[in-house]
Amino acid sequence: MALFTFFIITIALLLPISAPQPTVAPPPSSATCNEIFISYTVTSVKKIPPTQKRNQPYRFESSLFVVNNGLDELKSWRVFVGFRNEEVLVSASNAVLSDGTSLPGKVGNGSVFVGYPNADLKTGVETAGDLSQMSVKVDLVGTEFGVGAGSFPLPSNVSLVNDGFLCPKPTLQGKNQMELCCTKDPKFKSNVTEDEEFLRRQDGDLTIMYDVTKTYESYYWADVTISNHNPLGRLDNWKLNWDWMRDEFIYTMKGAYPSVLDSSNCIYGRQGEFYKTMDFSTVMNCQRRPTIVDLPLTKTNDTALGLVPFCCRNGTILPPTMDPSKSISAFQMQVYKMPPDLNRSQLSPPQNWKISGRLNPDYVCGPPVRVSPSRFSDPSGLSDSTAVASWQVVCNITQAKGSSPRCCVSFSAYYNESIIPCKTCACGCPSNTARTCSTSASALLLPSQALLVPFENRTRMSLAWADIKHLPVSNPLPCGDNCGVSINWHLLTDYRGGWSARMTVFNWEDEAFVDWFAAVELDKAALGFKEVYSFNGSALNGVNNTIFMEGLPGLNYLVGETDAPRPDRDPRVPGKQQSVISFTKKKTPGINIPAGDGFPTKVFFNGEECSLPRILPSGNSYRLHSSVSTSFVLALVILVLIQQ
């Protein structure tokens, strides 16, 4: 991390002070392209410290040029650049990264650029050939590794990613430039007419609307509305981040709050110099990248901070399948602007949005896209009001490369005494451990009693079980699963007309989960679903083979881990809820429960997809009904160990 910071500081010192750039003419070859012309040129590569035998860092400077030579305006242009040398992008003019990554940021797997502050490229016909409106030049500066002195490494590919275009493979122009001409796809059918002023709203797992409702010369009011559309998506204790790009700051808020009240950046910055008479002690936040959090329920009717529809739910956004009224969160804020944006019509939304929650899915958010102004119901009921300007941010659930789940699943069955536990390091490996453990060894099979015991207290129990069952034991022992929530799926019965399973949810964290839910995907068995007895359960409409479960009214609170009645002797106790689930075989003829058809292929908890075991319980091992003596011996061994 220190080395990465060193590189960034070095590059930052080398960067020139930004200044308005004159319109640059495109390469002559662009004249032969009658649609969207794109070129990428590497202008400079220089070795930078430290000197290394391997993976030497180099500063690179390059430019991306996009020209609209077609007859139709290119709205919200998006260009992919296939970086491939572990690049760290430090600056980009006239564009931002579409996935919301703030600069400096790693782009070594390729990134999509979108226009900012001007997202649209007009045509030559409507501008009389004005290149400043038809084209954009993005100057890039960053660090790349191991490219070699004197080389001009180009990306693996450059392409326009807007819908409805076909792009050929770029052609090389010398050693440092590549270019291409993208044309319209004749088979593409757009649902947007060419004369529409704004792009249509897009679908996504989660959308954020940024609606400016009042505007003045030096400030404006904005409504921010977060809407969850995914039937399994959810956020708890949500945190929302963005980057102010034009030195704006938050004067006041209602319905949410900055995680840090900090006006120091304004006092010592440009804002303090311009607003000389402003009392900055009342300013809520002047950070370039603030973190916004929801307010607790107690502030719902607070006249100063609350009284905003859909606010103040402690950061909980439920899926619409549970409660549509709780699938939205909203707040308002007053934003002050800085020169040269001091007029009512000069409005610019923040960029690089990021939203996250506690034990929830990961979201990647796109850039704000200008859409038609939102309409709001007027309290008088006489007419609707309209926003001054509206932008939409679309966020989708993603699994980041190298990230780990935050919940895991164990499997067990009536025909096998051993529990298949959660995988070793299912939710990530520990960075520091008091004792050595193996991150690659398979987790030890467990007796059923061990499911109620925290991992750090299972060692004697699992070793005793391995000794009784003559199971291999690794040296060192495997690390734990490190998950805050675990779920056990147990095949309970199997008979001619049906079968049943028992699902148990364990909370190993200190905090409780309110309005929790779980979902299981059963590829071969979901059609036979009949009933859930201790949870609310139903087949999920619109999601194939998935059964959705939540706590019953009054029982939707999954408590956290607590101390045992005798904490000096007994391990801590997890929060736990369980239910039996019954299935019929009438709709699933040929289903083979012992062969594995009764185990889920995916399990979700509060929207997060959980880690599943690699193996299933075997049907040719010790059966429960013939192992009473084994269970007695195990209980005796555990009793002796505890007394010791």
Tab-separated table of C-alpha atoms in Angstrom, residues 234 318-323 326 503 505 514-519 532-538 540 547-557 577-579 604-606:
chain	number	residue	atom	x	y	z
A	234	ARG	CA	-31.277	-5.291	0.023
A	318	LEU	CA	-35.910	-3.887	1.634
A	319	PRO	CA	-36.601	-5.733	-1.620
A	320	PRO	CA	-39.960	-4.862	-3.200
A	321	THR	CA	-41.005	-8.501	-2.745
A	322	MET	CA	-41.063	-7.954	1.038
A	323	ASP	CA	-42.551	-4.455	1.283
A	326	LYS	CA	-39.790	0.094	2.387
A	503	MET	CA	-33.178	-24.634	7.375
A	505	VAL	CA	-30.013	-19.457	10.195
A	514	VAL	CA	-34.196	-6.722	11.547
A	515	ASP	CA	-36.594	-7.802	8.778
A	516	TRP	CA	-34.141	-10.481	7.666
A	517	PHE	CA	-34.832	-12.734	4.701
A	518	ALA	CA	-33.293	-15.736	2.974
A	519	ALA	CA	-33.829	-17.332	-0.423
A	532	VAL	CA	-42.693	-23.332	5.243
A	533	TYR	CA	-43.852	-23.842	8.815
A	534	SER	CA	-41.984	-21.367	11.050
A	535	PHE	CA	-41.170	-18.665	8.462
A	536	ASN	CA	-43.200	-16.829	5.877
A	537	GLY	CA	-42.306	-18.606	2.631
A	538	SER	CA	-43.383	-18.516	-0.996
A	540	LEU	CA	-40.618	-16.054	-5.849
A	547	ILE	CA	-38.141	-19.943	-2.589
A	548	PHE	CA	-38.251	-16.728	-0.557
A	549	MET	CA	-38.403	-16.853	3.268
A	550	GLU	CA	-38.678	-14.211	5.980
A	551	GLY	CA	-39.489	-14.118	9.677
A	552	LEU	CA	-43.106	-14.237	10.762
A	553	PRO	CA	-44.653	-11.008	12.083
A	554	GLY	CA	-43.116	-10.385	15.479
A	555	LEU	CA	-40.361	-12.942	14.776
A	556	ASN	CA	-38.503	-11.049	12.055
A	557	TYR	CA	-35.645	-10.163	14.404
A	577	GLN	CA	-34.028	-19.257	13.756
A	578	GLN	CA	-35.132	-22.403	11.941
A	579	SER	CA	-38.039	-23.903	10.081
A	604	PHE	CA	-29.018	-15.823	-0.342
A	605	PHE	CA	-29.174	-13.997	2.971
A	606	ASN	CA	-30.320	-10.363	2.931
